[in-house]
CSV table of C-alpha atoms in Angstrom, one decimal:
chain,number,residue,atom,x,y,z
A,19,UNK,CA,0.0,0.0,0.0
A,20,UNK,CA,1.2,3.5,-0.8
A,21,UNK,CA,1.6,5.8,2.1
A,22,UNK,CA,1.1,9.4,1.0
A,23,UNK,CA,2.1,12.7,2.6
A,24,UNK,CA,-0.6,15.0,3.8
A,25,UNK,CA,-0.2,17.3,0.8
A,26,UNK,CA,-0.5,14.3,-1.5
A,27,UNK,CA,-3.7,13.2,0.2
A,28,UNK,CA,-5.1,16.7,-0.2
A,29,UNK,CA,-4.2,16.6,-3.9
A,30,UNK,CA,-6.0,13.3,-4.3
A,31,UNK,CA,-9.1,14.7,-2.5
A,32,UNK,CA,-9.0,17.7,-4.8
A,33,UNK,CA,-8.7,15.5,-7.9
A,34,UNK,CA,-11.7,13.4,-6.7
A,35,UNK,CA,-13.8,16.6,-6.2
A,36,UNK,CA,-12.9,17.9,-9.7
A,37,UNK,CA,-13.2,14.7,-11.7
A,38,UNK,CA,-15.5,12.2,-9.9
A,39,UNK,CA,-18.6,14.4,-9.5
A,40,UNK,CA,-18.3,14.5,-5.7
A,41,UNK,CA,-18.8,17.5,-3.3
A,42,UNK,CA,-17.1,18.4,-0.1
A,43,UNK,CA,-20.3,17.4,1.7
A,44,UNK,CA,-20.2,14.0,0.1
A,45,UNK,CA,-16.7,13.4,1.5
A,46,UNK,CA,-17.7,14.8,5.0
A,47,UNK,CA,-20.8,12.5,5.1
A,48,UNK,CA,-18.7,9.4,4.1
A,49,UNK,CA,-16.2,10.2,6.9
A,50,UNK,CA,-19.0,10.7,9.4
A,51,UNK,CA,-20.8,7.5,8.4
A,52,UNK,CA,-17.6,5.5,8.8
A,53,UNK,CA,-16.8,7.1,12.2
A,54,UNK,CA,-20.3,6.6,13.5
A,55,UNK,CA,-20.3,2.9,12.4
A,56,UNK,CA,-17.2,2.3,14.5
A,57,UNK,CA,-18.7,4.1,17.5
A,58,UNK,CA,-22.0,2.3,17.3
A,59,UNK,CA,-20.2,-1.1,17.0
A,60,UNK,CA,-18.3,-0.4,20.2
A,61,UNK,CA,-20.5,1.7,22.5
A,62,UNK,CA,-24.2,1.7,23.3
A,63,UNK,CA,-26.4,4.9,23.1
A,64,UNK,CA,-26.2,5.2,26.9
A,65,UNK,CA,-22.5,6.0,26.7
A,66,UNK,CA,-22.0,9.7,27.6
A,67,UNK,CA,-20.4,11.3,24.5
A,68,UNK,CA,-18.6,14.6,24.3
A,69,UNK,CA,-17.6,16.0,20.8
A,70,UNK,CA,-15.0,18.7,20.3
A,71,UNK,CA,-15.0,20.2,16.8
A,72,UNK,CA,-12.6,22.6,15.2
A,73,UNK,CA,-13.3,25.3,12.7
A,74,UNK,CA,-12.3,23.6,9.5
A,75,UNK,CA,-13.2,20.3,7.7
A,76,UNK,CA,-12.2,18.1,10.6
A,77,UNK,CA,-14.7,20.0,12.7
A,78,UNK,CA,-17.4,19.6,10.0
A,79,UNK,CA,-16.8,15.9,10.1
A,80,UNK,CA,-17.2,15.9,13.9
A,81,UNK,CA,-20.4,17.9,13.7
A,82,UNK,CA,-21.8,15.4,11.1
A,83,UNK,CA,-20.9,12.6,13.5
A,84,UNK,CA,-22.9,14.4,16.2
A,85,UNK,CA,-25.9,14.7,13.9
A,86,UNK,CA,-25.9,11.0,13.0
A,87,UNK,CA,-25.4,9.9,16.6
A,88,UNK,CA,-28.3,12.1,17.7
A,89,UNK,CA,-30.5,10.6,15.0
A,90,UNK,CA,-29.6,7.1,16.2
A,91,UNK,CA,-30.4,7.6,19.9
A,92,UNK,CA,-27.2,9.0,21.4
A,93,UNK,CA,-27.2,12.3,23.3
A,94,UNK,CA,-23.9,13.9,22.5
A,95,UNK,CA,-22.6,17.1,24.0
A,96,UNK,CA,-21.0,19.2,21.2
A,97,UNK,CA,-18.4,22.0,21.7
A,98,UNK,CA,-17.6,23.9,18.5
A,99,UNK,CA,-14.5,26.0,18.9
A,100,UNK,CA,-15.1,29.3,16.9
A,101,UNK,CA,-12.8,31.7,18.7
A,102,UNK,CA,-13.7,35.3,17.8
A,103,UNK,CA,-16.9,34.2,16.1
A,104,UNK,CA,-15.6,34.2,12.5
A,105,UNK,CA,-13.2,31.3,12.4
A,106,UNK,CA,-15.3,28.7,10.7
A,107,UNK,CA,-14.8,27.8,7.1
A,108,UNK,CA,-17.9,27.5,4.9
A,109,UNK,CA,-18.2,23.7,5.2
A,110,UNK,CA,-18.1,23.9,9.0
A,111,UNK,CA,-20.6,26.7,9.1
A,112,UNK,CA,-23.1,24.6,7.0
A,113,UNK,CA,-22.7,21.6,9.4
A,114,UNK,CA,-23.1,23.8,12.4
A,115,UNK,CA,-26.4,25.2,11.0
A,116,UNK,CA,-27.6,21.7,10.2
A,117,UNK,CA,-26.9,20.5,13.7
A,118,UNK,CA,-28.6,23.5,15.3
A,119,UNK,CA,-31.7,22.9,13.1
A,120,UNK,CA,-31.9,19.2,14.1
A,121,UNK,CA,-35.0,18.4,16.1
A,122,UNK,CA,-33.2,16.1,18.6
A,123,UNK,CA,-31.8,16.4,22.1
A,124,UNK,CA,-28.3,17.6,21.4
A,125,UNK,CA,-26.4,19.9,23.8
A,126,UNK,CA,-24.6,22.3,21.5
A,127,UNK,CA,-22.2,25.0,22.6
A,128,UNK,CA,-20.4,27.3,20.2
A,129,UNK,CA,-17.3,28.6,21.9
A,130,UNK,CA,-16.5,32.2,20.8
A,131,UNK,CA,-14.8,33.4,23.9
A,132,UNK,CA,-13.4,31.6,26.9
A,133,UNK,CA,-15.5,28.6,28.1
A,134,UNK,CA,-15.7,26.3,31.1
A,135,UNK,CA,-14.3,22.9,30.0
A,136,UNK,CA,-16.9,20.2,30.5
A,137,UNK,CA,-16.3,17.8,33.3
A,138,UNK,CA,-14.9,14.5,31.9
A,139,UNK,CA,-14.3,11.2,33.5
A,140,UNK,CA,-13.2,7.7,32.5
A,141,UNK,CA,-16.9,7.0,31.7
A,142,UNK,CA,-17.0,9.5,28.9
A,143,UNK,CA,-16.3,8.9,25.2
A,144,UNK,CA,-14.6,11.9,23.6
A,145,UNK,CA,-14.8,12.4,19.8
A,146,UNK,CA,-11.8,14.5,18.8
A,147,UNK,CA,-12.3,16.7,15.7
A,148,UNK,CA,-10.3,19.7,16.6
A,149,UNK,CA,-7.5,19.6,14.1
A,150,UNK,CA,-6.6,17.7,10.9
A,151,UNK,CA,-3.4,16.2,9.7
A,152,UNK,CA,-2.0,19.4,8.2
A,153,UNK,CA,-0.9,21.1,11.4
A,154,UNK,CA,2.7,22.1,11.3
A,155,UNK,CA,3.3,24.0,14.6
A,156,UNK,CA,3.0,22.8,18.2
A,157,UNK,CA,-0.3,23.6,19.9
A,158,UNK,CA,-0.4,26.6,22.2
A,159,UNK,CA,-2.7,28.5,24.5
A,160,UNK,CA,-6.3,27.4,25.2
A,161,UNK,CA,-6.1,24.5,22.8
A,162,UNK,CA,-3.1,23.1,24.7
A,163,UNK,CA,-5.0,23.4,28.0
A,164,UNK,CA,-8.0,21.6,26.5
A,165,UNK,CA,-5.9,18.8,25.0
A,166,UNK,CA,-4.0,18.3,28.3
A,167,UNK,CA,-7.3,18.2,30.2
A,168,UNK,CA,-8.7,15.6,27.8
A,169,UNK,CA,-5.6,13.5,28.2
A,170,UNK,CA,-5.6,13.7,32.0
A,171,UNK,CA,-9.4,12.9,32.3
A,172,UNK,CA,-9.1,9.2,31.6
A,173,UNK,CA,-11.9,9.4,29.0
A,174,UNK,CA,-11.8,7.1,26.0
A,175,UNK,CA,-10.9,9.1,23.0
A,176,UNK,CA,-11.7,8.6,19.3
A,177,UNK,CA,-9.8,10.8,16.9
A,178,UNK,CA,-11.0,11.6,13.4
A,179,UNK,CA,-8.1,11.2,10.9
A,180,UNK,CA,-5.3,12.0,13.3
A,181,UNK,CA,-5.0,12.8,17.0
A,182,UNK,CA,-5.3,16.6,17.2
A,183,UNK,CA,-2.0,18.3,17.4
A,184,UNK,CA,-0.1,15.6,15.6
A,185,UNK,CA,1.3,16.2,12.1
A,186,UNK,CA,0.3,13.5,9.7
A,187,UNK,CA,3.9,13.4,8.3
A,188,UNK,CA,6.9,14.2,10.5
A,189,UNK,CA,7.5,16.5,13.4
A,190,UNK,CA,10.5,15.3,15.4
A,191,UNK,CA,10.1,18.2,17.9
A,192,UNK,CA,6.5,17.7,18.8
A,193,UNK,CA,5.6,17.6,22.5
A,194,UNK,CA,3.5,14.5,23.1
A,195,UNK,CA,1.7,16.0,26.2
A,196,UNK,CA,0.3,18.7,23.9
A,197,UNK,CA,-1.2,16.1,21.5
A,198,UNK,CA,-4.4,14.1,22.0
A,199,UNK,CA,-3.7,10.6,23.2
A,200,UNK,CA,-6.3,8.6,21.3
A,201,UNK,CA,-7.5,5.1,22.1
A,202,UNK,CA,-8.8,4.8,18.5
A,203,UNK,CA,-7.8,6.8,15.4
A,204,UNK,CA,-10.0,6.5,12.4
A,205,UNK,CA,-7.8,7.5,9.4
A,206,UNK,CA,-9.5,8.8,6.3
A,207,UNK,CA,-8.7,6.6,3.3
A,208,UNK,CA,-5.0,6.1,4.2
A,209,UNK,CA,-2.9,5.6,7.3
A,210,UNK,CA,-0.7,8.5,7.9
A,211,UNK,CA,3.1,8.2,7.7
A,212,UNK,CA,3.3,9.4,11.4
A,213,UNK,CA,1.4,6.3,12.5
A,214,UNK,CA,4.5,4.2,11.9
A,215,UNK,CA,6.8,6.2,14.1
A,216,UNK,CA,7.2,4.3,17.4
A,217,UNK,CA,7.3,7.6,19.3
A,218,UNK,CA,3.6,8.2,18.3
A,219,UNK,CA,2.2,4.8,19.4
A,220,UNK,CA,0.8,6.3,22.6
A,221,UNK,CA,-0.9,9.1,20.6
A,222,UNK,CA,-2.5,7.0,17.8
A,223,UNK,CA,-3.6,4.0,19.8
A,224,UNK,CA,-5.5,1.5,17.7
A,225,UNK,CA,-6.0,2.7,14.1
A,226,UNK,CA,-8.4,1.8,11.4
A,227,UNK,CA,-9.0,3.1,7.9
A,228,UNK,CA,-12.3,4.6,6.7
A,229,UNK,CA,-12.6,4.2,3.0
A,230,UNK,CA,-14.4,7.2,1.5
A,231,UNK,CA,-13.9,6.3,-2.1
A,232,UNK,CA,-11.2,8.7,-3.3
A,233,UNK,CA,-10.2,8.5,-6.9
A,234,UNK,CA,-8.5,5.3,-7.9
A,235,UNK,CA,-6.9,7.1,-10.8
A,236,UNK,CA,-5.4,9.8,-8.6
A,237,UNK,CA,-4.1,7.1,-6.2
A,238,UNK,CA,-2.6,5.1,-9.0
A,239,UNK,CA,-0.9,8.1,-10.6
A,240,UNK,CA,0.5,9.6,-7.3
A,241,UNK,CA,4.1,8.4,-6.6
A,242,UNK,CA,4.9,7.6,-3.0
A,243,UNK,CA,8.2,7.3,-1.2
A,244,UNK,CA,6.7,5.3,1.7
A,245,UNK,CA,4.9,2.0,1.5
A,246,UNK,CA,3.2,-0.4,3.8
A,247,UNK,CA,4.1,-4.1,3.2
A,248,UNK,CA,1.0,-6.2,3.0
A,249,UNK,CA,0.2,-9.8,2.2
A,250,UNK,CA,-0.8,-9.4,-1.4
A,251,UNK,CA,2.5,-7.8,-2.4
A,252,UNK,CA,4.6,-10.5,-0.7
A,253,UNK,CA,2.4,-13.2,-2.2
A,254,UNK,CA,2.9,-11.8,-5.7
A,255,UNK,CA,6.7,-12.0,-5.3
A,256,UNK,CA,6.9,-15.6,-3.9
A,257,UNK,CA,7.7,-18.0,-6.6
A,258,UNK,CA,5.8,-21.3,-6.8
A,259,UNK,CA,8.2,-24.3,-6.9
A,260,UNK,CA,8.3,-26.2,-10.2
A,261,UNK,CA,7.3,-29.9,-10.1
A,262,UNK,CA,10.7,-31.0,-11.3
A,263,UNK,CA,13.1,-29.3,-8.8
A,264,UNK,CA,16.3,-30.1,-7.0
A,265,UNK,CA,18.2,-28.4,-4.1
A,266,UNK,CA,20.4,-26.8,-6.7
A,267,UNK,CA,17.5,-24.8,-7.9
A,268,UNK,CA,17.1,-23.0,-4.6
A,269,UNK,CA,20.5,-21.6,-4.0
A,270,UNK,CA,23.5,-22.1,-1.7
A,271,UNK,CA,24.0,-19.8,1.2
A,272,UNK,CA,26.6,-19.4,3.9
A,273,UNK,CA,25.9,-18.2,7.5
A,274,UNK,CA,28.9,-16.9,9.3
A,275,UNK,CA,27.9,-17.0,13.0
A,276,UNK,CA,28.6,-18.1,16.5
A,277,UNK,CA,31.3,-18.1,19.0
A,278,UNK,CA,32.0,-19.7,22.4
A,279,UNK,CA,28.8,-19.3,24.5
A,280,UNK,CA,26.8,-17.8,21.6
A,281,UNK,CA,26.3,-20.8,19.2
A,282,UNK,CA,22.5,-20.5,19.8
A,283,UNK,CA,22.4,-17.5,17.5
A,284,UNK,CA,24.0,-19.6,14.7
A,285,UNK,CA,21.4,-22.4,15.3
A,286,UNK,CA,18.5,-20.0,15.1
A,287,UNK,CA,19.7,-18.3,11.9
A,288,UNK,CA,20.4,-21.7,10.3
A,289,UNK,CA,17.0,-23.2,11.2
A,290,UNK,CA,15.2,-20.2,9.9
A,291,UNK,CA,17.1,-20.2,6.6
A,292,UNK,CA,16.3,-23.9,6.1
A,293,UNK,CA,12.6,-23.4,6.9
A,294,UNK,CA,12.5,-20.6,4.4
A,295,UNK,CA,13.5,-23.0,1.6
A,296,UNK,CA,17.2,-22.6,0.9
A,297,UNK,CA,18.6,-25.4,-1.2
A,298,UNK,CA,22.0,-25.8,0.6
A,299,UNK,CA,23.2,-24.0,3.7
A,300,UNK,CA,26.7,-24.0,5.2
A,301,UNK,CA,27.3,-22.6,8.7
A,302,UNK,CA,30.9,-21.3,9.1
A,303,UNK,CA,31.7,-21.3,12.8
A,304,UNK,CA,34.7,-21.8,15.2
A,305,UNK,CA,35.8,-25.2,16.2
A,306,UNK,CA,33.7,-25.1,19.4
A,307,UNK,CA,30.6,-25.0,17.3
A,308,UNK,CA,31.2,-28.2,15.3
A,309,UNK,CA,29.3,-30.7,17.4
A,310,UNK,CA,26.6,-28.1,18.2
A,311,UNK,CA,25.8,-27.3,14.6
A,312,UNK,CA,26.1,-30.9,13.4
A,313,UNK,CA,23.7,-32.2,16.1
A,314,UNK,CA,21.3,-29.2,16.4
A,315,UNK,CA,21.0,-28.4,12.6
A,316,UNK,CA,21.8,-31.6,10.8
A,317,UNK,CA,20.3,-30.2,7.6
A,318,UNK,CA,23.2,-27.7,7.4
A,319,UNK,CA,26.8,-28.3,6.5
A,320,UNK,CA,29.6,-27.1,8.8
A,321,UNK,CA,32.7,-25.2,7.8
A,322,UNK,CA,35.6,-24.5,10.2
A,323,UNK,CA,36.7,-20.9,10.3
A,324,UNK,CA,40.2,-21.5,11.8
A,325,UNK,CA,39.3,-20.2,15.3
A,326,UNK,CA,38.8,-22.4,18.3
A,327,UNK,CA,36.4,-20.1,20.2
A,328,UNK,CA,35.7,-17.2,17.8
A,329,UNK,CA,36.2,-16.3,14.2
A,330,UNK,CA,39.8,-15.5,13.2
A,331,UNK,CA,39.6,-15.9,9.4
A,332,UNK,CA,36.7,-15.5,7.0
A,333,UNK,CA,37.3,-17.4,3.9
A,334,UNK,CA,34.5,-18.3,1.5
A,335,UNK,CA,36.2,-20.7,-0.9
A,336,UNK,CA,33.6,-21.8,-3.3
A,337,UNK,CA,31.0,-19.4,-4.6
A,338,UNK,CA,27.7,-18.9,-2.7
A,339,UNK,CA,24.5,-17.2,-3.8
A,340,UNK,CA,24.2,-15.3,-0.6
A,341,UNK,CA,26.3,-14.8,2.6
A,342,UNK,CA,25.1,-13.5,6.0
A,343,UNK,CA,27.5,-12.6,8.8
A,344,UNK,CA,27.0,-11.6,12.4
A,345,UNK,CA,24.7,-13.6,14.7
A,346,UNK,CA,26.6,-14.5,17.9
A,347,UNK,CA,29.9,-13.7,16.3
A,348,UNK,CA,31.5,-11.6,19.1
A,349,UNK,CA,33.5,-8.4,18.6
A,350,UNK,CA,37.1,-9.3,19.6
A,351,UNK,CA,40.0,-7.9,17.6
A,352,UNK,CA,40.7,-11.0,15.5
A,353,UNK,CA,37.0,-11.2,14.5
A,354,UNK,CA,37.0,-7.5,13.5
A,355,UNK,CA,40.2,-8.0,11.4
A,356,UNK,CA,38.7,-11.1,9.7
A,357,UNK,CA,35.5,-9.1,8.8
A,358,UNK,CA,37.5,-6.2,7.5
A,359,UNK,CA,39.6,-8.4,5.3
A,360,UNK,CA,36.5,-10.1,3.9
A,361,UNK,CA,34.7,-6.8,3.2
A,362,UNK,CA,37.7,-5.4,1.4
A,363,UNK,CA,37.7,-8.3,-0.9
A,364,UNK,CA,34.0,-8.6,-1.5
A,365,UNK,CA,32.2,-7.0,-4.4
A,366,UNK,CA,28.7,-8.5,-4.3
A,367,UNK,CA,26.0,-7.9,-1.6
A,368,UNK,CA,26.1,-9.4,1.8
A,369,UNK,CA,23.8,-9.4,4.9
A,370,UNK,CA,25.3,-7.9,8.0
A,371,UNK,CA,23.6,-8.3,11.4
A,372,UNK,CA,24.3,-8.2,15.1
A,373,UNK,CA,28.0,-8.5,16.0
A,374,UNK,CA,29.1,-7.8,12.4
A,375,UNK,CA,27.5,-4.4,12.9
A,376,UNK,CA,29.0,-4.0,16.4
A,377,UNK,CA,32.4,-4.8,14.9
A,378,UNK,CA,31.9,-2.1,12.2
A,379,UNK,CA,30.8,0.3,15.0
A,380,UNK,CA,34.3,-0.1,16.5
A,381,UNK,CA,35.8,0.9,13.1
A,382,UNK,CA,33.2,3.0,11.3
A,383,UNK,CA,35.4,3.4,8.2
A,384,UNK,CA,34.5,-0.1,7.4
A,385,UNK,CA,31.1,1.1,6.2
A,386,UNK,CA,32.9,2.4,3.1
A,387,UNK,CA,33.9,-1.2,2.3
A,388,UNK,CA,30.4,-2.7,2.6
A,389,UNK,CA,29.4,-3.8,-1.0
A,390,UNK,CA,26.7,-1.9,-2.9
A,391,UNK,CA,23.2,-3.1,-2.1
A,392,UNK,CA,24.2,-5.1,0.9
A,393,UNK,CA,21.7,-5.4,3.7
A,394,UNK,CA,22.3,-4.3,7.3
A,395,UNK,CA,19.7,-5.2,9.9
A,396,UNK,CA,20.2,-3.1,13.1
A,397,UNK,CA,17.9,-2.6,16.0
A,398,UNK,CA,17.8,1.0,17.4
A,399,UNK,CA,20.8,0.4,19.7
A,400,UNK,CA,23.0,-1.1,16.9
A,401,UNK,CA,22.0,1.7,14.6
A,402,UNK,CA,23.0,4.4,17.1
A,403,UNK,CA,26.3,2.7,17.7
A,404,UNK,CA,26.9,2.9,13.9
A,405,UNK,CA,25.6,6.3,13.1
A,406,UNK,CA,25.4,8.3,16.4
A,407,UNK,CA,22.9,8.7,19.2
A,408,UNK,CA,19.3,9.8,18.2
A,409,UNK,CA,16.8,11.4,20.5
A,410,UNK,CA,13.7,10.2,18.6
A,411,UNK,CA,12.7,7.4,16.3
A,412,UNK,CA,11.8,10.0,13.6
A,413,UNK,CA,15.3,11.4,13.6
A,414,UNK,CA,16.7,7.9,13.5
A,415,UNK,CA,14.6,7.0,10.4
A,416,UNK,CA,15.7,10.3,8.8
A,417,UNK,CA,19.3,9.3,9.4
A,418,UNK,CA,18.7,5.9,7.9
A,419,UNK,CA,17.4,7.4,4.7
A,420,UNK,CA,20.5,9.5,4.5
A,421,UNK,CA,22.9,6.6,5.2
A,422,UNK,CA,21.2,4.2,2.9
A,423,UNK,CA,21.6,6.7,0.1
A,424,UNK,CA,25.1,7.7,1.0
A,425,UNK,CA,26.5,4.1,1.2
A,426,UNK,CA,24.1,2.7,-1.4
A,427,UNK,CA,22.9,0.0,1.0
A,428,UNK,CA,19.6,-1.3,2.3
A,429,UNK,CA,19.0,-0.7,6.0
A,430,UNK,CA,16.4,-2.9,7.8
A,431,UNK,CA,15.7,-0.8,10.9
A,432,UNK,CA,14.0,-3.3,13.2
A,433,UNK,CA,11.0,-2.4,15.4
A,434,UNK,CA,7.2,-3.0,15.5
A,435,UNK,CA,6.8,-1.5,12.1
A,436,UNK,CA,10.3,-2.6,10.8
A,437,UNK,CA,11.4,-0.1,8.2
A,438,UNK,CA,13.2,-1.3,5.1
A,439,UNK,CA,15.1,1.7,3.9
A,440,UNK,CA,16.3,1.6,0.3
A,441,UNK,CA,19.1,3.8,-1.3
A,442,UNK,CA,16.5,5.2,-3.7
A,443,UNK,CA,14.7,6.8,-0.8
A,444,UNK,CA,11.8,4.4,-0.6
A,445,UNK,CA,10.9,3.2,2.9
A,446,UNK,CA,8.7,0.1,3.3
A,447,UNK,CA,7.1,-0.3,6.7
A,448,UNK,CA,6.1,-3.8,7.8
A,449,UNK,CA,2.6,-4.6,8.8
A,450,UNK,CA,3.0,-8.1,10.2
A,451,UNK,CA,4.3,-9.1,13.7
A,452,UNK,CA,3.3,-9.1,17.3
A,453,UNK,CA,4.8,-7.9,20.7
A,454,UNK,CA,5.4,-11.7,21.3
A,455,UNK,CA,8.5,-11.4,19.1
A,456,UNK,CA,10.3,-9.1,21.5
A,457,UNK,CA,12.5,-12.0,22.6
A,458,UNK,CA,16.2,-12.8,22.4
A,459,UNK,CA,17.3,-14.3,19.1
A,460,UNK,CA,14.4,-13.1,17.0
A,461,UNK,CA,16.8,-10.9,15.0
A,462,UNK,CA,19.0,-14.0,14.2
A,463,UNK,CA,15.9,-15.7,12.8
A,464,UNK,CA,15.3,-12.7,10.5
A,465,UNK,CA,18.9,-12.8,9.3
A,466,UNK,CA,18.4,-16.5,8.3
A,467,UNK,CA,15.2,-15.8,6.5
A,468,UNK,CA,16.7,-12.9,4.4
A,469,UNK,CA,19.8,-15.1,3.7
A,470,UNK,CA,17.6,-17.9,2.4
A,471,UNK,CA,15.5,-15.6,0.1
A,472,UNK,CA,18.7,-14.0,-1.4
A,473,UNK,CA,20.2,-17.4,-2.0
A,474,UNK,CA,17.0,-18.4,-3.8
A,475,UNK,CA,17.5,-15.5,-6.3
A,476,UNK,CA,15.4,-12.7,-4.8
A,477,UNK,CA,17.0,-9.2,-5.2
A,478,UNK,CA,18.3,-7.6,-2.0
A,479,UNK,CA,15.4,-5.1,-1.9
A,480,UNK,CA,12.9,-7.9,-2.3
A,481,UNK,CA,14.5,-10.3,0.1
A,482,UNK,CA,14.7,-7.7,2.9
A,483,UNK,CA,11.1,-6.5,2.4
A,484,UNK,CA,9.7,-10.1,2.0
A,485,UNK,CA,11.9,-11.3,4.9
A,486,UNK,CA,10.5,-8.9,7.5
A,487,UNK,CA,6.9,-9.7,6.5
A,488,UNK,CA,7.4,-13.5,6.6
A,489,UNK,CA,9.3,-13.1,9.9
A,490,UNK,CA,6.3,-11.2,11.3
A,491,UNK,CA,3.7,-13.8,10.2
A,492,UNK,CA,5.9,-16.6,11.7
A,493,UNK,CA,5.8,-14.6,15.0
A,494,UNK,CA,2.0,-14.3,14.8
A,495,UNK,CA,1.6,-18.1,14.2
A,496,UNK,CA,3.9,-18.8,17.1
A,497,UNK,CA,1.9,-16.5,19.4
A,498,UNK,CA,-1.3,-18.4,18.5
A,499,UNK,CA,0.4,-21.5,19.9
A,500,UNK,CA,2.4,-20.1,22.8
A,501,UNK,CA,0.7,-16.8,23.7
A,502,UNK,CA,2.4,-13.4,23.8
A,503,UNK,CA,4.5,-14.3,26.8
A,504,UNK,CA,5.6,-17.7,25.7
A,505,UNK,CA,7.1,-17.2,22.3
A,506,UNK,CA,10.8,-18.0,21.8
A,507,UNK,CA,13.0,-17.3,18.8
A,508,UNK,CA,13.0,-21.1,18.2
A,509,UNK,CA,9.2,-20.9,17.9
A,510,UNK,CA,9.5,-18.2,15.2
A,511,UNK,CA,12.1,-20.1,13.2
A,512,UNK,CA,9.9,-23.3,13.4
A,513,UNK,CA,6.9,-21.4,12.1
A,514,UNK,CA,8.7,-19.8,9.1
A,515,UNK,CA,7.6,-22.5,6.6
A,516,UNK,CA,4.0,-22.3,7.8
A,517,UNK,CA,4.2,-18.5,7.4
A,518,UNK,CA,5.2,-18.8,3.8
A,519,UNK,CA,2.4,-21.3,3.2
A,520,UNK,CA,-0.1,-19.0,4.9
A,521,UNK,CA,0.9,-16.1,2.7
A,522,UNK,CA,0.8,-18.2,-0.5
A,523,UNK,CA,-2.7,-19.5,0.4
A,524,UNK,CA,-4.1,-16.0,1.2
A,525,UNK,CA,-7.3,-15.1,-0.6
A,526,UNK,CA,-7.5,-11.4,-1.6
């Protein structure tokens, strides 16, 4: 799915109005119907409802919601903020007049000067229609006081399109206390880019999309630099296996992993690679890992890397279709030197994870030796060790865009919405996964999945994007069996094959 900027969404709306025979009122009514449907599905008419409406289209949508709720047996209190008495746009004025003329029991208060904020409690449902997604500056004055009061009240909050005070795109300097903390955000037609910023999770809450029928032509013709990875896209890329196949048809990969006390990481990556369908896998590890690999992952071959307890030389020998380096590797001087020698001699893409990245962080100049279109898979801590400390997730993602372009590599920035950042500026956010995957070794499993996909012939940008989605589905399947508290990385690796089957059997 394309993720558009606020300006692009406004342009798509404008195109729809100009070419599809729709009016502003048509769009407002569709939004209001979608919002009301969600409210009525969750709360009964006896629920006390307070609606705050701003002076532009977001406010008009909130007023339309008030009208429909009143017609359906709810008794909403409505507060329309019209400071100075002349702040409403024409659409908001029309919906104000329609609500006033409605012959139902609606408490309506148009705020022109200062007003007494209504008493709210945890029993109330608040509908937030104060501001839309286009806001660029931090909230000030009376609006900030109102928003902070709503947040402190304990009321359940439903925001229309975005929580008021939050920019739909990016604002790394926003103050979360001055933004509505929604329990449910009902996005109009598209999720906003800001929803995928972990720093905004407490603001957005649960989010759902309200489809209001914006122009398919405009959507198709509008280019986007951000995408949401969904099942249909991954399914379209997965290649069915021919009837007459052999292991040679599905690639040979090498996983360089493990050291004394950390051979588990090598096992997890190897098991995941095999479950993802690689033809032949070799695990290169120190001598201490020989019996462990041969007994724990008999499907894989073992190659000695000249070290007894940690990697001291990294020699590939025969050609491999893909190589991944890092899980459980350690960061001692000999390992760092072996990695440096390997990168200086390598010209085709590799996958670098975990301790391979921590080694590079000790000698950042090594980034200049990473082959073009290689994949690095850092979590936030590893990323900051490589590229400096960042005070927000938004700034970290911005830096990832810059570094992916500068070094011409793919950065898989791991998190709930793992971001696959490409050197062409495209960012793909992942939609699969579960908090159950916050467990040691889950990243090693992801490395094995991406390694397997690259060995099977998928391009680096495809392997990384597909890999994070398959990884997330495997985690979801594991959570169904073990619960959110009980999932281990082994469970995720075990479910990788089932995840691919689930994706390929998905019906659109």
